[in-house]
Short mmCIF file of C-alpha atoms in Angstrom, two decimals:
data_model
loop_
_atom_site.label_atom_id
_atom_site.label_comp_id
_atom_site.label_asym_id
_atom_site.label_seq_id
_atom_site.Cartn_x
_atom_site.Cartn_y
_atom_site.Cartn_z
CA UNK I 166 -27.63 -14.64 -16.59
CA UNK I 167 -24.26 -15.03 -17.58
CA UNK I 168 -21.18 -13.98 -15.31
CA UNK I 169 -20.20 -10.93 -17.94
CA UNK I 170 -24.33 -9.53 -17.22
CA UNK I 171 -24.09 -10.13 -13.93
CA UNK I 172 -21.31 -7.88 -13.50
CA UNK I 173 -22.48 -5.45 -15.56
CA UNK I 174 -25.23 -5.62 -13.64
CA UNK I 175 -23.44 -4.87 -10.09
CA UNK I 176 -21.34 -2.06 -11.85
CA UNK I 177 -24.58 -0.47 -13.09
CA UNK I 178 -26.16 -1.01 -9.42
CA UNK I 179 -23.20 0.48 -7.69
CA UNK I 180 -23.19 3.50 -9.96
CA UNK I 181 -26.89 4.12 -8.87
CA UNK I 182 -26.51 3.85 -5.48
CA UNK I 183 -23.59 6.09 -5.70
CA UNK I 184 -24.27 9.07 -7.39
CA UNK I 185 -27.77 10.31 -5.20
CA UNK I 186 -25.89 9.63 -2.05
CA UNK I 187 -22.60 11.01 -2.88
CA UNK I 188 -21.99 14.52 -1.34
CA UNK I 189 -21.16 16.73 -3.75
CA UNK I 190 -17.19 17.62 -2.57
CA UNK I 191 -15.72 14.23 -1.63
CA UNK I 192 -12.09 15.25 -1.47
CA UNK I 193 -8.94 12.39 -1.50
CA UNK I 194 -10.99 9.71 -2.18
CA UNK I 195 -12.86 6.81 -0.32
CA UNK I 196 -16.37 6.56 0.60
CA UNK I 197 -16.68 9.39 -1.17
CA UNK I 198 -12.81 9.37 -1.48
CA UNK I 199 -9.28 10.62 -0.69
CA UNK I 200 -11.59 13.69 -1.94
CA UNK I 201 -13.74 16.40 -0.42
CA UNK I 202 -15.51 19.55 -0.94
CA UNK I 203 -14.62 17.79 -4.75
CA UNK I 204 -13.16 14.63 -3.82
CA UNK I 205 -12.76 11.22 -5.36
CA UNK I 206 -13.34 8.03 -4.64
CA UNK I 207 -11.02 7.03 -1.97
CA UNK I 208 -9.50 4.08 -3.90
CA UNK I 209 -8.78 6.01 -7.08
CA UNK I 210 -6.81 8.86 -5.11
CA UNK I 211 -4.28 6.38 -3.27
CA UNK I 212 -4.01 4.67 -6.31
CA UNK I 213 -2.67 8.33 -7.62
CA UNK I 214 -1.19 9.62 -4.75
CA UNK I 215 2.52 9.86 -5.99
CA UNK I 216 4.94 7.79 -3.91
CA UNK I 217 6.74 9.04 -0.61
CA UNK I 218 10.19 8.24 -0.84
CA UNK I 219 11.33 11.20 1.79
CA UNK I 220 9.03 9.76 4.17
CA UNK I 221 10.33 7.29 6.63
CA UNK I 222 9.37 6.21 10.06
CA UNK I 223 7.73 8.30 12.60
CA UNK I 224 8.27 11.91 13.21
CA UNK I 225 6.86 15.24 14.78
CA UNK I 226 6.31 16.86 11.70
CA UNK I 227 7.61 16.80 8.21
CA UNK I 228 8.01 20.83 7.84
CA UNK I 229 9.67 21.44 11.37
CA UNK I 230 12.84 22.47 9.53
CA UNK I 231 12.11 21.32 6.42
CA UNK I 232 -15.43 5.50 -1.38
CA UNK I 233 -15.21 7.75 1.91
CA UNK I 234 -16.68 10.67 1.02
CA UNK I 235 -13.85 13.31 0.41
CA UNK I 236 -10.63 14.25 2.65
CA UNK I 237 -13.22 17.51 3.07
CA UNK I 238 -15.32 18.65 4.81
CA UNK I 239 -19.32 20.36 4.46
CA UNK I 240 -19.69 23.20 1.87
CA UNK I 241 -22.09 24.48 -0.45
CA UNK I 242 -22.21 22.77 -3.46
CA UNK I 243 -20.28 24.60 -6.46
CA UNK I 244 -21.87 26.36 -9.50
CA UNK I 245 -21.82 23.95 -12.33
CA UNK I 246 -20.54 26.46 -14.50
CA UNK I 247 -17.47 28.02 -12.97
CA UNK I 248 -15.95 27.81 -9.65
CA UNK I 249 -15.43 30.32 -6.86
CA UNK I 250 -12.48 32.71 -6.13
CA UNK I 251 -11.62 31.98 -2.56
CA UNK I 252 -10.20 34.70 -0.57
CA UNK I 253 -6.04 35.72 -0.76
CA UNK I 254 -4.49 33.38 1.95
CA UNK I 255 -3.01 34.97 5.13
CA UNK I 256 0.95 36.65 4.24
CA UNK I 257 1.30 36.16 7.84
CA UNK I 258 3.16 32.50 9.21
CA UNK I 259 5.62 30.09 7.21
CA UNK I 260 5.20 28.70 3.99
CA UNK I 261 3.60 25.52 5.08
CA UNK I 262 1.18 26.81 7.24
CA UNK I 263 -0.06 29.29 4.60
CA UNK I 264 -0.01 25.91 2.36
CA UNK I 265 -2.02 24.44 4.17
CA UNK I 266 -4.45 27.01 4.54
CA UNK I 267 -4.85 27.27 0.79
CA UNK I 268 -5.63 23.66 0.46
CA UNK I 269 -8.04 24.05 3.67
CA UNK I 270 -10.02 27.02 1.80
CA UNK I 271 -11.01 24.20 -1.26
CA UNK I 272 -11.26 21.49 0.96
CA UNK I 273 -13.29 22.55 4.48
CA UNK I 274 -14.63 25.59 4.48
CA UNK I 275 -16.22 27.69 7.56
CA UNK I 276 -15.84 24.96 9.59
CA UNK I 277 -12.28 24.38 9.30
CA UNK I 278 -10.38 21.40 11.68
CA UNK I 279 -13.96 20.46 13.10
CA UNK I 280 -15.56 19.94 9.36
CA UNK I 281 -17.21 16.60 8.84
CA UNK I 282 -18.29 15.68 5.13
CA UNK I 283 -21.59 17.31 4.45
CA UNK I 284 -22.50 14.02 3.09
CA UNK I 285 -22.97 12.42 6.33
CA UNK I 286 -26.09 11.70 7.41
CA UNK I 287 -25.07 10.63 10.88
CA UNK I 288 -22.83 13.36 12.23
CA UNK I 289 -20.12 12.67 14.72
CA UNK I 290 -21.48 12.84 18.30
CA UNK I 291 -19.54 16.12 19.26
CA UNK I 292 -16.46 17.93 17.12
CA UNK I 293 -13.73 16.18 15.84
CA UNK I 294 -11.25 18.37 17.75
CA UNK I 295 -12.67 17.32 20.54
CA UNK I 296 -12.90 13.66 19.82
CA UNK I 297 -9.74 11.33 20.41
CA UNK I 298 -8.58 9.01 17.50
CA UNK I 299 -10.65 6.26 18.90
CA UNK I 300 -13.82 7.53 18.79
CA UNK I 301 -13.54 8.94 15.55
CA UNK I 302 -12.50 5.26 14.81
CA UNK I 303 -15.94 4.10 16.34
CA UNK I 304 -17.98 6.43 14.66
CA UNK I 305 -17.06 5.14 11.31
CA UNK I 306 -17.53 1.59 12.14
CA UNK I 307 -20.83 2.43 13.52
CA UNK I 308 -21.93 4.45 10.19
CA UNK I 309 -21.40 2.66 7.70
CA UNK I 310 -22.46 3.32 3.97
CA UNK I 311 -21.81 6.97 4.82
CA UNK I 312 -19.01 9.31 3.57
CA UNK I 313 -16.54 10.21 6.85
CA UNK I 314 -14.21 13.00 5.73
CA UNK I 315 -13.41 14.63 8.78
CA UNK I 316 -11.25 17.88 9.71
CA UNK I 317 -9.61 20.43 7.90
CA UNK I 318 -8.27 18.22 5.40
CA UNK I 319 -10.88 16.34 5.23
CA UNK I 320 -9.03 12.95 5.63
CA UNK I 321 -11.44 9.62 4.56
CA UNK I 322 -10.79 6.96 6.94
CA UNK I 323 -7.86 4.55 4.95
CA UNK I 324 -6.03 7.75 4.58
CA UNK I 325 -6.19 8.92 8.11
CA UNK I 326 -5.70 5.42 9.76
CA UNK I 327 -2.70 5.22 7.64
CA UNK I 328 -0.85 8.48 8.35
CA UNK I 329 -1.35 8.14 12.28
CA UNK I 330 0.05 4.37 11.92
CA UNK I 331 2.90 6.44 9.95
CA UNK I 332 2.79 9.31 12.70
CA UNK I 333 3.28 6.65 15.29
CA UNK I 334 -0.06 8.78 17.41
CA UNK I 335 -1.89 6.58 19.81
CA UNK I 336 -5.43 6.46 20.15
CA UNK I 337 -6.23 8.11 23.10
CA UNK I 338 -4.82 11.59 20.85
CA UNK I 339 -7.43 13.99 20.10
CA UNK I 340 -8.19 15.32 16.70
CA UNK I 341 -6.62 18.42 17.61
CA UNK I 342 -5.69 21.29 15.21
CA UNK I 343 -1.97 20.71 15.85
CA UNK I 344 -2.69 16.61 15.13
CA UNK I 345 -4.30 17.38 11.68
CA UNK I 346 -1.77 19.99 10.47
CA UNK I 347 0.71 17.52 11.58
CA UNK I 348 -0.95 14.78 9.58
CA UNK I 349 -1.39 16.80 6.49
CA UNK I 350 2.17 17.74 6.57
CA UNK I 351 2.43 13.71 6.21
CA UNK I 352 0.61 14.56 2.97
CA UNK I 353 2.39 17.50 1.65
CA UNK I 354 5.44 15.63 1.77
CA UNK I 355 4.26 12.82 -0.63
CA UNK I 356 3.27 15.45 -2.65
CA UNK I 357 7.05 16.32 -3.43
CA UNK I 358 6.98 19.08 -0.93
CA UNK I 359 10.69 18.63 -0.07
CA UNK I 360 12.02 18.23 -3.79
CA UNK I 361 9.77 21.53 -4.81
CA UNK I 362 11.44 23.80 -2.48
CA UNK I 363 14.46 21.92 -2.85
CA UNK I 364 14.54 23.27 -6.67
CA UNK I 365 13.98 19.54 -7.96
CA UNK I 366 10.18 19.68 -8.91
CA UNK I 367 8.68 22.74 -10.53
CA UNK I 368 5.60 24.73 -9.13
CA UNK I 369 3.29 22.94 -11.91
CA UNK I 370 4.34 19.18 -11.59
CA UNK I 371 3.94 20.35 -7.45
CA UNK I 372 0.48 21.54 -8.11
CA UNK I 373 -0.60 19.11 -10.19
CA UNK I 374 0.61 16.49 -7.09
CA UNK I 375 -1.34 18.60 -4.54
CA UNK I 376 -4.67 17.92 -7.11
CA UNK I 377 -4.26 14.31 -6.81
CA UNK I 378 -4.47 14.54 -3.06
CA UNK I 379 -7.11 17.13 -2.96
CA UNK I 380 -10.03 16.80 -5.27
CA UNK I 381 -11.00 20.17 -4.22
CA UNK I 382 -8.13 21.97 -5.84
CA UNK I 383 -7.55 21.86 -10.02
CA UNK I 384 -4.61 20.60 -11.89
CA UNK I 385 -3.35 21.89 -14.73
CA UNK I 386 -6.33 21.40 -17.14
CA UNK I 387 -7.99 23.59 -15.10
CA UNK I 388 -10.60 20.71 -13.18
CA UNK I 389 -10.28 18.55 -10.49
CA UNK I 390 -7.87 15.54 -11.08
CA UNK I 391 -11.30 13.63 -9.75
CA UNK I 392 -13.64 15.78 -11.53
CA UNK I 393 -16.92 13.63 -12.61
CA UNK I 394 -16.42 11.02 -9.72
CA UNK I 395 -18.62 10.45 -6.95
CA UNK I 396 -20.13 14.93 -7.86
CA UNK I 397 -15.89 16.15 -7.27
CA UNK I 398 -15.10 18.99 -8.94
CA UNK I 399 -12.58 21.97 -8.40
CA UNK I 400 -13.66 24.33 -5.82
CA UNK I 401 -11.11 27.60 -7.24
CA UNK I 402 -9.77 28.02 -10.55
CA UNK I 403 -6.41 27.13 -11.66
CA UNK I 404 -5.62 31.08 -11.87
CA UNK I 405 -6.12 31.07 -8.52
CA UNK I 406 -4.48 28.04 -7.42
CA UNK I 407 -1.46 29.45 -9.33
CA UNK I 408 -1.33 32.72 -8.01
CA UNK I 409 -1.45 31.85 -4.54
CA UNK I 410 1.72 29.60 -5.00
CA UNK I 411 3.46 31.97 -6.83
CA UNK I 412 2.42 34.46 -3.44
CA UNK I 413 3.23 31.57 -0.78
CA UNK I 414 6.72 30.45 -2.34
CA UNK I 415 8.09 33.86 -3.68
CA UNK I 416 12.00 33.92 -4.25
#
């Protein structure tokens, strides 16, 4: 066999061995990716996340003042034909936090900060809020071949070991709620989260930045930046996506 059909070969394996296993909303992508709910391929969504520029060094969180499986978590697979309308976000709390709840309705579902990608066959041995940083570590390196999206954001391993390196977070830190939304602001902020309320990036370009990170929301086509890879698709329409903004960042 020559070395061009033997890769072939391994592609055509890989694909194969994907596509059974993969849960159906990977979210960022990695195992099953940087994805969830809809995610992509890990790999494929760093490759897209935009660049941070405003990011630099560690910090308490970005908004005071200013192939994993998915970055999701468990939910039930979406109807091929159409997606879902989730429900209005809260008016209630700031901008970010109502943000961040949007992206949490398309990427965790019911079980919020202690979701773990449905795709796992080997859950984590308690909740992830209740876990520290370290044994969330250890579960992944003792599951491997798995998806491991865990939390509200559903966050694939490369993606959360490199925000909490960012974050400058030990360890011993629990996955709590506050640690997550901190994390995610890491996120928001690559996004262009400062130069879209700064005036500098419009609400589309913003969006579509958000869908790179989240497989579970649409971009401006209307699917999931990821959709086709590893089962991601959008989990709300782009109707939705866009009214919400427009509700969240009135003014």
């Amino acid at each position: 066999m020559t070395p061009r059909s033997r890769a072939i070969c391994l592609i055509l394996t890989t694909m194969a061995w994907a596509g059974p296993g993969v849960a159906q909303g990977f979210s960022l992508v990695g195992e099953g990716g940087f994805f969830h709910g809809s995610r992509a391929p890990e790999r494929l969504i760093q490759a897209s996340a935009p660049a941070n520029p405003q990011v630099a060094g560690p910090a308490p969180s970005l908004f005071r003042g200013r192939a994993e499986g998915s970055f999701f978590a468990p939910r039930a697979a979406a109807p091929v034909t159409g997606t879902s309308t989730p429900a209005p976000v809260p008016l209630g709390g700031s901008q970010v936090a109502r943000l961040r709840h949007l992206i949490a309705s398309a990427e965790a579902g019911r079980d919020g900060y202690d979701a773990v990608q449905h795709g796992a066959r080997v859950p984590t041995p308690t909740v992830p809020t209740a876990m520290t940083l370290a044994e969330i570590y250890a579960w992944i390196a003792a599951t491997p071949g798995q998806p491991h999206a865990i939390g509200r954001y559903q966050m694939i391993p490369t993606t959360l070991k490199r925000l909490v390196r960012h974050a400058g977070v030990g360890l011993d830190a629990r996955f709590t709620p506050a640690l997550q939304d901190r994390l995610a602001d890491q996120l928001l902020a690559e996004a262009g989260y400062g130069a879209f309320t700064g005036g500098e990036m419009g609400r589309r370009a913003f969006m579509n930045n958000l869908a790179k990170i989240w497989a579970g929301l649409p971009n401006s086509s209307g699917r999931s930046h990821y959709h086709g890879y590893a089962g991601n698709r959008a989990t709300m329409s782009w109707a939705h996506f866009d009214a919400e903004m427009a509700r969240i960042f009135t003014g």
